[in-house]
Structures are given as C-alpha cells and as structure tokens.
C-alpha atoms as one frame of an Amber mdcrd trajectory, in Angstrom:
protein
   0.000   0.000   0.000   1.217   3.505  -0.744   1.937   6.200   1.837  -1.228
   6.855   3.800  -2.111  10.396   4.912  -3.793  11.105   8.219  -7.295   9.694
   8.253 -10.530  11.426   9.064 -12.880   9.063  10.834 -16.442   9.335   9.524
 -19.408   6.972   9.605 -20.055   4.982   6.465 -23.092   5.973   4.375 -25.771
   3.365   3.886 -24.583   0.927   1.199 -26.145   0.958  -2.247 -26.761  -2.183
  -4.181 -24.419  -2.905  -7.053 -26.365  -1.983 -10.179 -25.589  -2.550 -13.827
 -22.217  -1.282 -15.042 -21.850   2.195 -16.510 -22.580   2.066 -20.247 -19.511
   1.684 -22.418 -18.404   4.874 -24.156 -15.918   5.233 -27.029 -13.426   7.054
 -24.789 -13.585   4.272 -22.210 -13.061   1.719 -24.972  -9.828   3.512 -25.903
  -8.686   3.341 -22.287  -9.501  -0.358 -22.048  -7.793  -1.279 -25.320  -4.669
   0.634 -24.313  -4.408  -1.294 -21.055  -5.071  -4.650 -22.694  -2.433  -3.957
 -25.348   0.021  -3.141 -22.542  -0.910  -6.394 -20.802  -0.137  -8.351 -23.981
   3.227  -6.651 -24.385   4.060  -7.450 -20.783   3.075 -11.087 -21.233   5.484
 -11.424 -24.175   8.364  -9.778 -22.326   7.715 -11.727 -19.135   7.480 -14.985
 -21.064  10.840 -14.363 -22.725  12.432 -13.459 -19.404  11.043 -16.556 -17.696
  12.374 -18.775 -20.488  15.845 -17.391 -19.938  15.481 -17.605 -16.166  14.605
 -21.292 -16.362  17.548 -21.905 -18.707  19.834 -20.389 -16.065  18.426 -22.717
 -13.406  15.937 -20.317 -11.904  12.688 -21.640 -10.475   9.279 -19.975 -10.148
   7.031 -21.497  -7.496   3.798 -19.846  -8.636   1.373 -22.049 -10.521  -2.186
 -23.171 -11.066  -4.043 -23.643  -7.791  -1.704 -21.429  -5.747  -3.456 -18.431
  -4.198  -1.320 -17.561  -1.170  -0.943 -13.954  -2.378  -4.628 -13.403  -3.271
  -5.384 -11.686   0.035  -2.838  -8.908  -0.411  -3.893  -5.265  -0.929  -3.586
  -4.216  -4.576  -3.060  -0.722  -5.967  -4.191  -0.119  -9.554  -5.125   2.603
 -12.000  -8.749   3.304 -12.850  -7.805   2.346 -16.417  -7.039  -1.187 -15.239
 -10.064  -1.336 -12.946 -12.240  -0.414 -15.914 -11.007  -3.503 -17.778 -11.894
  -5.723 -14.839 -15.248  -4.046 -14.216 -16.345  -4.607 -17.811 -15.693  -8.348
 -17.438 -17.801  -8.943 -14.311 -21.296 -10.329 -14.114 -23.880  -9.005 -11.643
 -22.990 -11.461  -8.877 -19.279 -10.662  -9.179 -19.960  -6.916  -9.140 -21.930
  -7.330  -5.924 -19.158  -9.431  -4.346 -16.481  -6.900  -5.336 -18.571  -4.070
  -3.890 -18.942  -5.907  -0.587 -15.181  -6.500  -0.517 -14.536  -2.821  -1.304
 -16.589  -1.755   1.694 -14.543  -4.033   3.936 -11.375  -2.490   2.513 -12.645
   1.027   3.262 -13.642   0.120   6.802 -10.191  -1.373   7.382  -8.556   1.807
   6.067 -10.707   3.975   8.316  -9.811   2.116  11.478  -6.259   0.799  10.933
  -3.715   2.601  13.093  -0.761   2.021  10.758   0.159   0.741   7.323   1.349
  -2.475   8.911  -1.962  -3.044  10.683  -3.855  -2.212   7.498  -1.967  -4.828
   5.482  -2.146  -7.465   8.221  -5.901  -7.031   8.684  -6.474  -6.930   4.943
  -4.878 -10.336   4.644  -6.437 -11.962   7.700  -9.800 -10.186   8.118 -10.810
  -8.554   4.830  -9.640 -11.762   3.225  -9.269 -13.232  -0.206 -10.278 -11.483
  -3.400 -13.904 -12.361  -4.237 -12.852 -13.133  -7.809 -10.791 -16.068  -6.525
 -12.347 -19.493  -6.989 -11.298 -21.105  -3.722 -12.304 -24.571  -4.936  -9.784
 -24.553  -7.783  -7.378 -21.870  -6.584  -7.862 -19.999  -9.864  -8.874 -16.457
 -10.745 -12.361 -16.311 -12.240 -11.318 -13.231 -14.259  -7.777 -14.244 -15.121
  -7.693 -12.387 -18.453  -8.952  -9.175 -16.815  -6.746  -9.289 -13.706  -4.662
  -6.177 -12.905  -0.926  -5.649 -13.256  -0.078  -6.508  -9.665  -1.633  -9.936
 -10.130   0.344 -10.422 -13.351   3.830  -9.416 -12.214   4.023 -11.043  -8.764
   6.128 -14.205  -8.926   7.837 -16.039  -6.097  11.335 -17.510  -6.230  10.644
 -19.462  -3.023   7.822 -21.868  -2.056   4.330 -20.439  -1.570   4.506 -20.739
   2.209   6.617 -17.581   2.188   3.755 -15.726   0.494   1.190 -16.719   3.122
  -0.042 -14.268   5.724   1.630 -14.790   9.086   4.629 -16.777   7.869   7.174
 -14.057   8.643   5.581 -13.290  12.005   5.743 -16.961  12.985   9.468 -17.262
  12.236  12.010 -17.181  15.039  15.235 -15.204  14.709  17.211 -18.118  13.303
  14.558 -18.799  10.680  14.447 -15.146   9.661  18.210 -15.043   9.277  18.105
 -18.170   7.130  15.337 -16.622   5.010  17.473 -13.531   4.423  20.470 -15.651
   3.435  18.355 -17.732   1.063  16.838 -14.661  -0.601  20.250 -13.029  -0.940
  21.618 -15.985  -2.892  18.509 -16.648  -4.993  18.787 -15.278  -8.546  16.064
 -12.881  -9.598  15.222 -11.442  -6.189  16.165  -7.958  -5.046  18.161  -9.541
  -2.217  15.582  -8.603   0.412  12.292 -10.274  -0.540  11.575 -13.556  -2.301
   9.573 -12.014  -5.134  11.182 -11.892  -8.584  12.121  -8.262  -9.062  12.809
  -8.144 -12.856   9.252  -9.258 -13.609   7.935  -6.346 -11.561  10.268  -3.947
 -13.366   9.096  -5.242 -16.739   5.518  -4.266 -15.859   6.352  -0.583 -15.425
   5.330   0.234 -19.042   1.798  -0.913 -18.161   1.609   1.714 -15.432   3.048
   4.325 -17.792   0.575   3.460 -20.537  -2.325   3.619 -18.065  -1.228   7.018
 -16.760  -0.818   8.400 -20.259  -4.171   7.200 -21.590  -6.015   8.492 -18.509
  -4.447  11.911 -19.007  -5.126  11.971 -22.724  -8.684  10.661 -22.472 -10.010
  12.043 -19.186  -7.555  14.787 -18.281  -7.092  13.222 -14.855  -5.241  10.245
 -13.373  -6.984   8.107 -10.785  -5.227   5.442  -8.727  -6.175   3.439  -5.694
  -7.466   0.199  -4.282  -8.383  -2.447  -6.850 -11.790  -3.383  -5.404 -12.802
   0.220  -4.695 -11.913   1.360  -8.210 -13.465  -1.702  -9.843 -16.724  -0.893
  -8.054 -16.541   2.782  -9.012 -15.684   1.945 -12.627 -19.196   0.483 -12.899
 -20.835   3.537 -11.312 -22.418   5.839 -13.958 -22.200   9.025 -11.868 -18.552
   8.436 -10.993 -17.532   7.624 -14.553 -19.487  10.561 -15.999 -17.553  12.904
 -13.729 -14.253  11.226 -14.628 -14.940  11.465 -18.355 -15.635  15.180 -17.896
 -12.328  15.585 -16.073 -14.162  16.659 -12.914 -12.157  15.173 -10.081 -14.169
  16.866  -7.329 -17.460  15.580  -8.733 -15.968  12.096  -9.071 -14.861  12.204
  -5.426 -18.356  13.256  -4.381 -19.863  10.388  -6.374 -17.482   7.985  -4.603
 -18.407   9.514  -1.242 -22.083   8.890  -1.928 -21.193   5.218  -2.387 -19.219
   5.220   0.865 -16.012   4.534  -1.072 -14.134   7.839  -0.765 -11.014   7.414
   1.330  -7.820   9.319   0.563  -5.567   6.313   1.025  -7.663   4.257  -1.395
  -8.731   6.794  -4.015  -6.146   9.232  -5.362  -6.613  11.897  -8.032  -3.777
  13.504  -9.972  -3.934  16.283 -12.540
C-alpha cells in the first residue's frame, strides 16, 4: 500500500446495491484497449524473461491452484479497474462491492500501514474473484498488473499471511540468506524483481491514456476502483475531467477514502 495520509474518521453511508455497469463509451473503450495492449506486451516480455530464467536454473514457485498472495492489498489505475469491471457479471460486481466496503472500513480504522496490510490479509480476506475450490482467478484475463507481475522464487509458504511473524530469529536469518543468494530477487524479498520492473510500461501506458482521455489520473485500491468503474455518476464525472465531482460520487457510495482513491492532474 502507498503512503497513507492522516485519516478522518467518519461513519459509512448506507450501502447501495451494485447496479448494472456504466454504459460503455468510445473514450472508455480507448482506455480499455490501451491497457489490454500493454498487458499483452508485458506477457510477451515476461514470457521471454522466464524462459531465460529457467535456462539459467531459476525456479518460479507460482502455478495453477496457488493463491497464497490473493489476500494482499492491490493498488491499480482506474484504467485497469475499468477492464476488470467490464468483465464482471452481476454477482461478481456485488461481491467486489462488498469487498470494497470491507477495505474502506479497514482503512478507516487501521492505526498504521502495517496493521492495514495485516488485517487486509487476515480479516478482509481473499479477493472475491478467486475461486477457492480450484485456486484460480475467475477473471484471469482481466486481472490487474499486480496480479500479473508477482512471482515467487521461493515456495508459496513464504507468500502466506503470518509466515514471517511466525518465524524465530534463526529462521528469519536463514530466510534472508536464502533470498540473498537466490537469482532474480532484489536480495531482500523472495519475489522476482525483474518481472515487476518489466511491468512498469503498463503503469506508464495507463497514466498516459487516462491523461489523454479524461484529463485526470486516478489510482487506488483495486476493489474500490473496480466498483466505481461500474458507477455511472462516478464515470461521468471522470470522463468530464471533474475530479471533485468524481470524489463526491465515490463519497455517496461510501467509497471515498484518501488512502484508497487518489486523483492527480
């Protein structure tokens, strides 16, 4: 999660039911196509890198059925959230909205970034788009960048919530030594750093197309923005470049929180 400014504690407005998605507009289609093109370019680059990594003896522990990281907070652009929102059916939209409200409540009451992340993983819980029976994403093709570029160079247990906290000092020291000698990591964490770096053009493309199309950049929590991307009042304000009106529309949904919804000119 990004740096979190001081919070203002306010009661949540009464929730509104998740309605039909905002109607598709040509400008939004441009935004969506730009993001999906960037996703395809990333997939090609990441595939080539992974081929070389395997040839050098590197190992990726992520695979079908593994979902140890699917309860982590995710920061995205509204451009990416729009792609996901367009792919959801009514039941999924409702589930994402419910999850978004839990995220907001956690942000309003967490006393630190660390507590926010810990409670997100253990109390807010797994992404509602995860199929727990199969361990697969029900919207794999529409998943955001952070779900695409997170790969582990160590077994999935190290991705699970609570693993680090449960380690004793000797185990933590051994973890650090293992990470330091594992190719592909940044030497501090077990995630494969080059695959995260390769995704940076996706973020750049999203920022550029938001500026060119809407005149405003919007970033924040994945589930909050995916819910708002289906809200007609919010998207109408965004398309008009009216950040204040968009914030007010989010506030009416009970989804306006400055650590989860960020506007940039």
